[in-house]
Each structure stands twice: as C-alpha cells, then as structure tokens.
mmCIF file of C-alpha atoms in Angstrom:
data_model
loop_
_atom_site.group_PDB
_atom_site.id
_atom_site.type_symbol
_atom_site.label_atom_id
_atom_site.label_comp_id
_atom_site.label_asym_id
_atom_site.label_seq_id
_atom_site.Cartn_x
_atom_site.Cartn_y
_atom_site.Cartn_z
ATOM 1 C CA MET A 1 -50.434 -3.246 -40.227
ATOM 2 C CA ALA A 2 -47.693 -4.758 -38.077
ATOM 3 C CA THR A 3 -45.696 -2.419 -35.856
ATOM 4 C CA PRO A 4 -42.066 -2.231 -36.995
ATOM 5 C CA PRO A 5 -39.320 -3.003 -34.461
ATOM 6 C CA ASP A 6 -37.239 -0.239 -32.934
ATOM 7 C CA LEU A 7 -34.020 -1.568 -34.480
ATOM 8 C CA ALA A 8 -33.151 -4.010 -37.238
ATOM 9 C CA ILE A 9 -29.912 -5.707 -38.240
ATOM 10 C CA PHE A 10 -29.338 -5.453 -41.991
ATOM 11 C CA PRO A 11 -27.056 -8.132 -43.506
ATOM 12 C CA GLN A 12 -26.699 -6.259 -46.806
ATOM 13 C CA PRO A 13 -26.022 -2.550 -47.483
ATOM 14 C CA GLY A 14 -28.177 -2.952 -50.607
ATOM 15 C CA LEU A 15 -31.164 -3.965 -48.448
ATOM 16 C CA LEU A 16 -30.505 -1.050 -46.081
ATOM 17 C CA GLN A 17 -30.501 1.337 -49.038
ATOM 18 C CA ARG A 18 -33.814 -0.020 -50.283
ATOM 19 C CA MET A 19 -35.419 0.363 -46.838
ATOM 20 C CA VAL A 20 -34.062 3.912 -46.538
ATOM 21 C CA ASN A 21 -35.365 4.834 -49.982
ATOM 22 C CA ASP A 22 -38.772 3.437 -49.048
ATOM 23 C CA GLY A 23 -38.826 5.748 -46.016
ATOM 24 C CA HIS A 24 -38.646 3.129 -43.270
ATOM 25 C CA VAL A 25 -35.251 3.828 -41.651
ATOM 26 C CA VAL A 26 -34.409 7.042 -39.793
ATOM 27 C CA ALA A 27 -30.987 8.706 -39.893
ATOM 28 C CA ALA A 28 -28.609 7.802 -37.078
ATOM 29 C CA PRO A 29 -28.220 10.409 -34.292
ATOM 30 C CA ASP A 30 -24.959 12.196 -33.512
ATOM 31 C CA ALA A 31 -24.173 9.847 -30.612
ATOM 32 C CA VAL A 32 -24.163 6.842 -32.938
ATOM 33 C CA GLU A 33 -22.154 8.613 -35.619
ATOM 34 C CA GLU A 34 -19.523 9.639 -33.044
ATOM 35 C CA LYS A 35 -19.104 6.021 -31.950
ATOM 36 C CA VAL A 36 -18.671 4.920 -35.554
ATOM 37 C CA ASP A 37 -16.180 7.694 -36.346
ATOM 38 C CA GLU A 38 -14.203 6.601 -33.286
ATOM 39 C CA GLY A 39 -14.221 2.852 -33.780
ATOM 40 C CA TRP A 40 -14.609 2.058 -37.461
ATOM 41 C CA SER A 41 -12.840 2.809 -40.719
ATOM 42 C CA GLU A 42 -14.352 5.221 -43.211
ATOM 43 C CA ASP A 43 -15.171 2.304 -45.524
ATOM 44 C CA TRP A 44 -17.293 0.595 -42.869
ATOM 45 C CA LYS A 45 -19.100 3.855 -42.129
ATOM 46 C CA ASN A 46 -19.794 4.317 -45.835
ATOM 47 C CA TYR A 47 -21.556 0.947 -46.026
ATOM 48 C CA GLY A 48 -24.147 2.323 -43.592
ATOM 49 C CA THR A 49 -24.475 5.608 -45.472
ATOM 50 C CA VAL A 50 -27.115 6.281 -48.148
ATOM 51 C CA ASP A 51 -26.953 9.323 -50.450
ATOM 52 C CA GLY A 52 -24.500 11.058 -48.150
ATOM 53 C CA GLU A 53 -26.506 10.548 -44.937
ATOM 54 C CA PHE A 54 -25.459 8.108 -42.223
ATOM 55 C CA TYR A 55 -28.099 5.597 -41.130
ATOM 56 C CA ALA A 56 -26.658 2.373 -39.748
ATOM 57 C CA ALA A 57 -23.667 1.465 -37.594
ATOM 58 C CA PRO A 58 -21.612 -1.652 -38.355
ATOM 59 C CA LEU A 59 -22.105 -4.585 -36.011
ATOM 60 C CA MET A 60 -20.520 -7.988 -36.650
ATOM 61 C CA ALA A 61 -18.184 -8.856 -39.520
ATOM 62 C CA SER A 62 -16.794 -11.869 -41.310
ATOM 63 C CA VAL A 63 -13.693 -12.488 -43.401
ATOM 64 C CA LYS A 64 -14.474 -14.311 -46.622
ATOM 65 C CA SER A 65 -10.941 -14.656 -48.070
ATOM 66 C CA PHE A 66 -10.170 -17.943 -46.333
ATOM 67 C CA VAL A 67 -9.266 -21.444 -47.504
ATOM 68 C CA TRP A 68 -10.098 -24.249 -45.087
ATOM 69 C CA TYR A 69 -7.709 -27.194 -44.992
ATOM 70 C CA SER A 70 -6.350 -29.907 -42.714
ATOM 71 C CA PRO A 71 -3.007 -28.948 -41.143
ATOM 72 C CA LYS A 72 -2.491 -32.616 -40.270
ATOM 73 C CA ALA A 73 -2.993 -33.700 -43.895
ATOM 74 C CA PHE A 74 -0.689 -30.938 -45.154
ATOM 75 C CA GLU A 75 2.034 -31.985 -42.735
ATOM 76 C CA GLU A 76 1.680 -35.684 -43.553
ATOM 77 C CA ASN A 77 2.095 -34.948 -47.267
ATOM 78 C CA GLY A 78 4.746 -32.241 -47.009
ATOM 79 C CA TYR A 79 2.458 -29.472 -48.324
ATOM 80 C CA GLU A 80 3.025 -25.874 -47.274
ATOM 81 C CA VAL A 81 0.468 -23.099 -47.008
ATOM 82 C CA PRO A 82 0.827 -21.033 -50.224
ATOM 83 C CA LYS A 83 1.731 -17.342 -49.996
ATOM 84 C CA THR A 84 0.923 -16.291 -53.595
ATOM 85 C CA TRP A 85 -1.692 -17.202 -56.184
ATOM 86 C CA ASP A 86 0.875 -19.023 -58.318
ATOM 87 C CA GLU A 87 1.937 -21.073 -55.286
ATOM 88 C CA LEU A 88 -1.714 -21.958 -54.656
ATOM 89 C CA MET A 89 -2.176 -23.173 -58.225
ATOM 90 C CA THR A 90 1.119 -25.095 -58.107
ATOM 91 C CA LEU A 91 -0.001 -26.762 -54.881
ATOM 92 C CA THR A 92 -3.344 -27.579 -56.516
ATOM 93 C CA GLN A 93 -1.600 -29.319 -59.425
ATOM 94 C CA THR A 94 0.784 -31.147 -57.070
ATOM 95 C CA ILE A 95 -2.120 -32.517 -55.042
ATOM 96 C CA ALA A 96 -3.903 -33.545 -58.255
ATOM 97 C CA ASP A 97 -0.770 -35.356 -59.440
ATOM 98 C CA GLU A 98 -0.024 -37.080 -56.120
ATOM 99 C CA GLN A 99 -3.484 -37.711 -54.675
ATOM 100 C CA GLY A 100 -5.927 -37.399 -57.545
ATOM 101 C CA SER A 101 -8.443 -40.162 -58.177
ATOM 102 C CA ASP A 102 -12.122 -40.549 -59.006
ATOM 103 C CA THR A 103 -12.963 -39.613 -55.415
ATOM 104 C CA THR A 104 -10.010 -37.514 -54.232
ATOM 105 C CA LYS A 105 -9.329 -34.017 -55.592
ATOM 106 C CA PRO A 106 -7.388 -30.946 -54.428
ATOM 107 C CA TRP A 107 -10.581 -28.934 -53.870
ATOM 108 C CA CYS A 108 -14.141 -29.400 -52.753
ATOM 109 C CA ALA A 109 -16.945 -26.876 -53.061
ATOM 110 C CA GLY A 110 -20.644 -26.357 -52.476
ATOM 111 C CA ILE A 111 -22.864 -23.438 -53.429
ATOM 112 C CA GLU A 112 -26.353 -24.758 -52.589
ATOM 113 C CA SER A 113 -28.085 -22.552 -50.016
ATOM 114 C CA GLY A 114 -31.834 -22.855 -50.487
ATOM 115 C CA GLY A 115 -33.289 -19.674 -51.961
ATOM 116 C CA ALA A 116 -29.832 -18.093 -51.842
ATOM 117 C CA THR A 117 -28.115 -20.832 -53.866
ATOM 118 C CA GLY A 118 -25.133 -19.425 -55.728
ATOM 119 C CA TRP A 119 -23.822 -16.928 -53.203
ATOM 120 C CA PRO A 120 -20.632 -18.896 -52.350
ATOM 121 C CA ALA A 121 -19.669 -18.757 -56.045
ATOM 122 C CA THR A 122 -20.229 -14.994 -56.119
ATOM 123 C CA ASP A 123 -17.820 -14.699 -53.186
ATOM 124 C CA PHE A 124 -15.205 -16.669 -55.118
ATOM 125 C CA ILE A 125 -15.616 -14.362 -58.124
ATOM 126 C CA GLU A 126 -15.354 -11.251 -55.937
ATOM 127 C CA ASP A 127 -12.118 -12.533 -54.422
ATOM 128 C CA MET A 128 -10.782 -13.117 -57.935
ATOM 129 C CA VAL A 129 -11.740 -9.621 -59.145
ATOM 130 C CA LEU A 130 -9.883 -8.120 -56.173
ATOM 131 C CA ARG A 131 -6.805 -10.182 -57.006
ATOM 132 C CA SER A 132 -6.671 -10.018 -60.807
ATOM 133 C CA ALA A 133 -8.166 -6.596 -61.541
ATOM 134 C CA GLY A 134 -7.570 -4.725 -58.284
ATOM 135 C CA ALA A 135 -9.620 -2.676 -55.842
ATOM 136 C CA ASP A 136 -10.377 0.244 -58.180
ATOM 137 C CA VAL A 137 -11.876 -2.011 -60.844
ATOM 138 C CA TYR A 138 -13.745 -3.889 -58.102
ATOM 139 C CA ASP A 139 -15.310 -0.627 -56.901
ATOM 140 C CA GLN A 140 -16.313 0.358 -60.449
ATOM 141 C CA TRP A 141 -17.803 -3.087 -61.085
ATOM 142 C CA VAL A 142 -19.832 -3.115 -57.869
ATOM 143 C CA ALA A 143 -21.126 0.409 -58.580
ATOM 144 C CA GLY A 144 -22.107 -0.474 -62.151
ATOM 145 C CA GLU A 145 -19.565 1.969 -63.601
ATOM 146 C CA ILE A 146 -18.107 -0.807 -65.733
ATOM 147 C CA PRO A 147 -20.416 -3.470 -67.151
ATOM 148 C CA PHE A 148 -20.709 -6.889 -65.606
ATOM 149 C CA ASN A 149 -19.438 -8.436 -68.830
ATOM 150 C CA ASP A 150 -16.271 -6.322 -68.953
ATOM 151 C CA PRO A 151 -13.206 -8.360 -70.058
ATOM 152 C CA GLN A 152 -11.550 -7.783 -66.661
ATOM 153 C CA ILE A 153 -14.498 -9.428 -64.922
ATOM 154 C CA ALA A 154 -14.506 -12.299 -67.426
ATOM 155 C CA GLU A 155 -10.813 -12.880 -66.678
ATOM 156 C CA ALA A 156 -11.550 -13.083 -62.949
ATOM 157 C CA VAL A 157 -14.422 -15.510 -63.499
ATOM 158 C CA ASP A 158 -12.179 -17.727 -65.592
ATOM 159 C CA MET A 159 -9.553 -17.688 -62.811
ATOM 160 C CA ALA A 160 -12.175 -19.112 -60.485
ATOM 161 C CA GLY A 161 -13.178 -21.526 -63.233
ATOM 162 C CA ASP A 162 -9.605 -22.819 -63.425
ATOM 163 C CA ILE A 163 -10.379 -24.395 -60.047
ATOM 164 C CA LEU A 164 -14.139 -24.838 -59.840
ATOM 165 C CA LYS A 165 -14.778 -26.143 -63.356
ATOM 166 C CA ASN A 166 -11.720 -28.380 -63.677
ATOM 167 C CA PRO A 167 -12.671 -32.037 -63.115
ATOM 168 C CA ASP A 168 -9.090 -32.793 -62.086
ATOM 169 C CA TYR A 169 -9.341 -30.225 -59.283
ATOM 170 C CA THR A 170 -12.945 -30.589 -57.981
ATOM 171 C CA ASN A 171 -15.226 -31.845 -56.442
ATOM 172 C CA GLY A 172 -13.415 -34.094 -53.953
ATOM 173 C CA GLY A 173 -15.590 -36.783 -52.408
ATOM 174 C CA LEU A 174 -18.711 -35.393 -54.032
ATOM 175 C CA GLY A 175 -18.534 -35.982 -57.785
ATOM 176 C CA ASP A 176 -17.749 -33.966 -60.903
ATOM 177 C CA PRO A 177 -17.717 -30.129 -60.858
ATOM 178 C CA ARG A 178 -21.467 -29.928 -61.526
ATOM 179 C CA THR A 179 -22.112 -31.391 -58.069
ATOM 180 C CA ILE A 180 -20.923 -28.052 -56.663
ATOM 181 C CA ALA A 181 -24.344 -26.602 -57.572
ATOM 182 C CA THR A 182 -26.232 -29.234 -55.574
ATOM 183 C CA THR A 183 -23.863 -29.528 -52.597
ATOM 184 C CA SER A 184 -24.813 -27.413 -49.587
ATOM 185 C CA PHE A 185 -22.153 -24.884 -48.609
ATOM 186 C CA ASN A 186 -22.553 -26.305 -45.077
ATOM 187 C CA ASP A 187 -21.370 -29.717 -46.281
ATOM 188 C CA GLY A 188 -18.925 -28.529 -48.941
ATOM 189 C CA GLY A 189 -15.792 -28.690 -46.817
ATOM 190 C CA LEU A 190 -16.504 -31.880 -44.898
ATOM 191 C CA PRO A 191 -14.660 -34.215 -47.337
ATOM 192 C CA ILE A 192 -11.458 -32.614 -45.976
ATOM 193 C CA LEU A 193 -11.954 -34.696 -42.824
ATOM 194 C CA ASP A 194 -12.050 -37.886 -44.905
ATOM 195 C CA GLY A 195 -8.980 -37.001 -46.954
ATOM 196 C CA GLU A 196 -11.084 -36.732 -50.118
ATOM 197 C CA CYS A 197 -10.203 -33.090 -50.692
ATOM 198 C CA PHE A 198 -7.590 -30.759 -49.310
ATOM 199 C CA MET A 199 -8.957 -27.207 -49.671
ATOM 200 C CA TYR A 200 -12.298 -25.407 -49.436
ATOM 201 C CA ARG A 201 -12.671 -21.664 -50.012
ATOM 202 C CA MET A 202 -15.193 -20.399 -47.484
ATOM 203 C CA ALA A 203 -15.612 -17.601 -44.951
ATOM 204 C CA SER A 204 -14.526 -17.489 -41.321
ATOM 205 C CA PHE A 205 -18.035 -18.424 -40.150
ATOM 206 C CA TYR A 206 -17.607 -21.920 -41.632
ATOM 207 C CA GLU A 207 -15.903 -22.878 -38.385
ATOM 208 C CA ALA A 208 -19.357 -23.573 -36.941
ATOM 209 C CA GLN A 209 -20.015 -26.272 -39.586
ATOM 210 C CA TRP A 210 -17.307 -28.708 -38.513
ATOM 211 C CA PRO A 211 -18.770 -31.704 -36.646
ATOM 212 C CA GLU A 212 -18.584 -31.696 -32.878
ATOM 213 C CA GLY A 213 -15.249 -33.091 -31.774
ATOM 214 C CA THR A 214 -13.304 -31.817 -34.799
ATOM 215 C CA ASP A 215 -9.931 -30.446 -33.728
ATOM 216 C CA VAL A 216 -10.031 -26.969 -35.293
ATOM 217 C CA GLY A 217 -6.656 -25.285 -34.921
ATOM 218 C CA PRO A 218 -3.232 -24.631 -36.463
ATOM 219 C CA ASP A 219 -2.145 -28.234 -35.860
ATOM 220 C CA GLY A 220 -5.553 -29.875 -36.013
ATOM 221 C CA ASP A 221 -7.956 -31.606 -38.349
ATOM 222 C CA ALA A 222 -9.212 -28.320 -39.804
ATOM 223 C CA PHE A 223 -8.002 -24.738 -39.955
ATOM 224 C CA ALA A 224 -8.002 -21.863 -42.448
ATOM 225 C CA PHE A 225 -5.343 -19.916 -44.294
ATOM 226 C CA TYR A 226 -5.648 -16.573 -46.044
ATOM 227 C CA LEU A 227 -6.531 -16.904 -49.745
ATOM 228 C CA PRO A 228 -3.317 -15.466 -51.183
ATOM 229 C CA GLY A 229 -2.979 -12.458 -53.418
ATOM 230 C CA MET A 230 -0.989 -12.348 -56.636
ATOM 231 C CA THR A 231 2.176 -11.486 -54.668
ATOM 232 C CA GLU A 232 3.125 -11.809 -51.007
ATOM 233 C CA ASP A 233 2.966 -8.025 -50.658
ATOM 234 C CA GLU A 234 -0.662 -7.846 -51.797
ATOM 235 C CA SER A 235 -3.372 -8.717 -49.298
ATOM 236 C CA PRO A 236 -6.853 -8.128 -50.767
ATOM 237 C CA LEU A 237 -9.526 -8.988 -48.239
ATOM 238 C CA LEU A 238 -13.172 -9.736 -48.962
ATOM 239 C CA THR A 239 -15.382 -8.944 -45.977
ATOM 240 C CA ALA A 240 -19.044 -8.956 -45.032
ATOM 241 C CA GLY A 241 -21.005 -7.662 -42.105
ATOM 242 C CA GLU A 242 -24.194 -6.414 -40.515
ATOM 243 C CA PHE A 243 -25.537 -2.936 -39.823
ATOM 244 C CA VAL A 244 -27.940 -1.662 -37.164
ATOM 245 C CA GLY A 245 -30.615 0.715 -38.411
ATOM 246 C CA ALA A 246 -33.498 2.333 -36.498
ATOM 247 C CA PHE A 247 -37.174 2.660 -37.400
ATOM 248 C CA ASN A 248 -37.804 5.492 -34.935
ATOM 249 C CA ASP A 249 -35.899 8.231 -33.106
ATOM 250 C CA ARG A 250 -37.036 7.436 -29.568
ATOM 251 C CA GLU A 251 -34.442 8.189 -26.902
ATOM 252 C CA ALA A 252 -34.243 4.555 -25.770
ATOM 253 C CA THR A 253 -33.808 3.353 -29.365
ATOM 254 C CA GLN A 254 -30.952 5.797 -29.908
ATOM 255 C CA ALA A 255 -29.256 4.782 -26.648
ATOM 256 C CA VAL A 256 -29.253 1.078 -27.566
ATOM 257 C CA GLN A 257 -28.088 1.862 -31.122
ATOM 258 C CA ALA A 258 -25.190 3.922 -29.732
ATOM 259 C CA TYR A 259 -24.160 1.176 -27.316
ATOM 260 C CA MET A 260 -24.203 -1.433 -30.101
ATOM 261 C CA ALA A 261 -21.867 0.813 -32.115
ATOM 262 C CA SER A 262 -19.311 1.023 -29.289
ATOM 263 C CA GLY A 263 -16.017 -0.751 -28.728
ATOM 264 C CA ASP A 264 -17.308 -1.905 -25.328
ATOM 265 C CA TRP A 265 -20.187 -3.784 -26.928
ATOM 266 C CA ALA A 266 -17.937 -5.221 -29.659
ATOM 267 C CA ASN A 267 -15.427 -6.589 -27.152
ATOM 268 C CA THR A 268 -18.181 -8.016 -24.962
ATOM 269 C CA ARG A 269 -19.836 -9.772 -27.875
ATOM 270 C CA VAL A 270 -16.552 -11.115 -29.293
ATOM 271 C CA GLU A 271 -15.634 -12.490 -25.857
ATOM 272 C CA ILE A 272 -18.974 -14.343 -25.647
ATOM 273 C CA GLY A 273 -17.768 -16.236 -28.710
ATOM 274 C CA GLY A 274 -18.460 -17.302 -32.254
ATOM 275 C CA VAL A 275 -18.192 -13.886 -33.947
ATOM 276 C CA VAL A 276 -15.740 -11.184 -35.012
ATOM 277 C CA SER A 277 -15.983 -7.425 -35.349
ATOM 278 C CA ALA A 278 -14.058 -4.875 -37.416
ATOM 279 C CA ASN A 279 -14.220 -2.314 -34.598
ATOM 280 C CA LYS A 280 -10.692 -0.997 -34.029
ATOM 281 C CA ALA A 281 -11.098 -1.349 -30.254
ATOM 282 C CA VAL A 282 -11.542 -5.116 -30.368
ATOM 283 C CA ASP A 283 -8.807 -7.115 -28.660
ATOM 284 C CA PRO A 284 -8.040 -10.142 -30.886
ATOM 285 C CA GLU A 285 -7.092 -12.111 -27.775
ATOM 286 C CA LEU A 286 -10.759 -12.086 -26.754
ATOM 287 C CA ALA A 287 -11.706 -14.143 -29.822
ATOM 288 C CA SER A 288 -13.150 -17.551 -29.016
ATOM 289 C CA SER A 289 -10.958 -19.463 -31.492
ATOM 290 C CA ASP A 290 -7.704 -19.273 -33.432
ATOM 291 C CA VAL A 291 -9.573 -18.791 -36.724
ATOM 292 C CA LEU A 292 -11.636 -15.906 -35.374
ATOM 293 C CA ARG A 293 -8.514 -14.340 -33.874
ATOM 294 C CA GLN A 294 -6.860 -14.570 -37.285
ATOM 295 C CA ALA A 295 -9.957 -12.971 -38.854
ATOM 296 C CA ILE A 296 -9.843 -10.024 -36.438
ATOM 297 C CA GLU A 297 -6.136 -9.513 -37.100
ATOM 298 C CA LEU A 298 -6.809 -9.459 -40.862
ATOM 299 C CA LEU A 299 -9.662 -6.968 -40.352
ATOM 300 C CA GLN A 300 -7.337 -4.731 -38.325
ATOM 301 C CA ASP A 301 -4.445 -4.944 -40.822
ATOM 302 C CA GLU A 302 -4.111 -1.390 -42.118
ATOM 303 C CA GLY A 303 -2.082 -2.696 -45.085
ATOM 304 C CA ALA A 304 -4.919 -4.893 -46.308
ATOM 305 C CA VAL A 305 -7.024 -3.729 -49.250
ATOM 306 C CA ALA A 306 -10.405 -4.629 -47.777
ATOM 307 C CA ARG A 307 -13.616 -4.570 -49.777
ATOM 308 C CA PHE A 308 -17.161 -5.508 -48.793
ATOM 309 C CA ASP A 309 -18.984 -8.433 -50.395
ATOM 310 C CA GLY A 310 -19.858 -7.093 -53.845
ATOM 311 C CA SER A 311 -23.142 -8.936 -54.293
ATOM 312 C CA ASP A 312 -24.364 -7.417 -51.003
ATOM 313 C CA LEU A 313 -23.588 -3.933 -52.348
ATOM 314 C CA MET A 314 -25.044 -4.371 -55.826
ATOM 315 C CA PRO A 315 -28.711 -3.694 -56.647
ATOM 316 C CA SER A 316 -30.652 -6.586 -55.148
ATOM 317 C CA GLU A 317 -32.024 -7.765 -58.517
ATOM 318 C CA VAL A 318 -28.404 -8.441 -59.479
ATOM 319 C CA GLY A 319 -26.545 -9.154 -56.233
ATOM 320 C CA ALA A 320 -29.242 -11.417 -54.790
ATOM 321 C CA GLY A 321 -30.729 -12.358 -58.153
ATOM 322 C CA SER A 322 -29.080 -12.710 -61.538
ATOM 323 C CA PHE A 323 -25.538 -12.987 -60.099
ATOM 324 C CA TRP A 324 -26.588 -15.935 -57.914
ATOM 325 C CA THR A 325 -28.527 -17.727 -60.638
ATOM 326 C CA GLY A 326 -25.894 -16.948 -63.270
ATOM 327 C CA MET A 327 -23.227 -18.636 -61.173
ATOM 328 C CA VAL A 328 -25.375 -21.763 -60.904
ATOM 329 C CA ASP A 329 -25.707 -21.832 -64.704
ATOM 330 C CA TRP A 330 -21.952 -21.300 -65.006
ATOM 331 C CA ILE A 331 -21.136 -24.168 -62.628
ATOM 332 C CA ASN A 332 -23.562 -26.361 -64.564
ATOM 333 C CA GLY A 333 -21.556 -25.844 -67.741
ATOM 334 C CA SER A 334 -22.569 -22.520 -69.296
ATOM 335 C CA GLU A 335 -19.717 -20.513 -70.791
ATOM 336 C CA THR A 336 -18.432 -17.419 -69.002
ATOM 337 C CA GLN A 337 -19.295 -14.725 -71.550
ATOM 338 C CA PRO A 338 -22.985 -15.588 -72.120
ATOM 339 C CA VAL A 339 -23.526 -15.795 -68.363
ATOM 340 C CA LEU A 340 -21.910 -12.395 -67.800
ATOM 341 C CA ASP A 341 -23.855 -10.910 -70.717
ATOM 342 C CA GLN A 342 -27.093 -12.080 -69.130
ATOM 343 C CA ILE A 343 -26.174 -10.642 -65.716
ATOM 344 C CA ALA A 344 -25.115 -7.351 -67.334
ATOM 345 C CA ALA A 345 -28.496 -7.125 -69.090
ATOM 346 C CA SER A 346 -30.278 -7.446 -65.739
ATOM 347 C CA TRP A 347 -28.536 -4.409 -64.195
ATOM 348 C CA PRO A 348 -31.262 -1.814 -63.510
ATOM 349 C CA SER A 349 -31.139 1.376 -65.556
ATOM 350 C CA SER A 350 -30.497 4.470 -63.479
#
C-alpha cells in the first residue's frame, strides 16, 4: 500500500468530506485553526469543516463571476460595461443587432474539459441562482434542502439559456450553440481577439489562457468585468478555492499546515504571481495583474454576498457527475425540466 503524503490540497470541499468520512484526514490542530480564525471569514472556515470539526485551512481562491471582453473593442463600438443584469442583456441584444452575423455573436462559450466536461456550465447556472433566487435559496439548493428541479432553479437555468442556447447570441466564431459542448473552456474566449465575439463568462484564472503577447488590462485586448447582479446594489460573488488537509499529526506536518494558513504565506504566494487568496491580510497591490487585483478586491468586499462553487459542495455523484453531464445534454438541446428532473433523481438519499 502506498504511503499517503503528509499534506494534500483539496480542490473541492465535497472531496475533503469524503476523505474525512473514510478516515484518511486528521483534524487540524489549534495552531492552524487560530490562523484561520484570524485571517479568513467564517464561510471559508466552514468549507474546511466536516460535521462540526475543522480539518482543512483555505489556501488559494478564484473569482468565478467574471465576464471577459476586449476593452478596445468596447471603446471602438461605444459599448459600456453593464452594471445590472438588464443592462447586460440590453448590451447583448445591441451587439447582436449591430454586429451579428453567421460568424460574429455577442457571446462565445466552451464547456469541454476532458473528464470534467460540463463544469463551466454549472458555474454559469450557480451564478444565475445567486442572482435570480438569492443566497438563501442557493444554500438550500446546494445542501439538497430544496430539490434540484425546484421552479426557482429552473428559472435560473433558463436565464443562462437565454444567452447560451440562443443562436443569435452564441457561439461567436465557433458555430451554433451546440458547439459550446465540444469547445474547450481554454479556447472558448479566444474569438474575442478576432472580433468574432464580445463576451465570455469565465473565472479569474482564465487570464492564463490568453496567447503570449495579448495585452491584458483595462485598456487592452482582453480584460474582465464583474458579472452584474440584478441591481447595482447587489453583488453576488461565486468563488472557488483549495483547502490544505493533513494525513498525520506529526509536529512538522502541523507546522507547515499552520504556515500555509497564514497571511504571511498568502502574501508571499500572491506576490510570486498568477494566483489570488481570500485571506484578509492579503494586500491587493501585491497581485501580479490588474485582473487578479480586481479579484482580491472583490473577495475582500464585505458587502458582497459570496458563495462557494455549488457543484464543488454538492455530493460528488451530483456535483462532479449528473450536474456536469446534465448540462452537456442541456446545451445539446434537451429541455430544462427533464434535465433537472434527472439530476434531482440522482441526489443520494440521506
């Protein structure tokens, strides 16, 4: 039998919970918990907690509620970054009216990701649930307290469908909406650089996918704006992140785990570049790009209603199973209600 590592980074709270329940992960020591209480919000601590016991400290984070676009193309066409959902949909229709053709659309999208194909669509749905139904319903949905096929969830899915399944709105430079299912999320936003689409909803980490030499910045070839809420005063934020759990309680293991939970480590890692952290001690000015600085500021906005990626929190047979595959079926033309009924039926009985 292979020897387990001292520490592991878990990308999904659902996976952490499974490993804890199987007896592999040990509870975090007081030194780690103190660092987390000092530097992280209660929500982030809860993601590393299983059945009331704290196991894993947050590490890196990402902001998923972003829309990538070309500031240069917006300026050339007189388009302004929308501040509300209605403004976003009005802008979408304006672009369709002014630019639309067989190859040019307001939006582009891609949800292909190998064995994880479908996850970008689940993110889109989660953002819609936060906006149309609100954080309380989102929490109930993720916890299985309301069924997956609840009318409020169907409404949110159809909001996403107003963009993703509309052939006048997608899939710029790539084909009809069904091409979303076969387009890699890595390539999904690239038609922006060719003027074939204008917007791509994807997380902060997409910055790494732009080709070398792309001017990524507020006045450049590519940048990101916050996916707006229903009103300017509402700022729902979909996040994701990683958590450090231990497989033993050796003193050296605990010391490294405590350091990785600290503000010192977070600032050092953010300054190295390419990542963000939700640790309150992080200085946004240390971020390696304007997009990552914006992501840190959003993560530190105490007025934001932030919620963790729902599919990462759900039971894995749903969050990394039927939800992913159901979204592929939906993109390929299946109606909303049958897809949601099928996902609801896959939810494990307690």
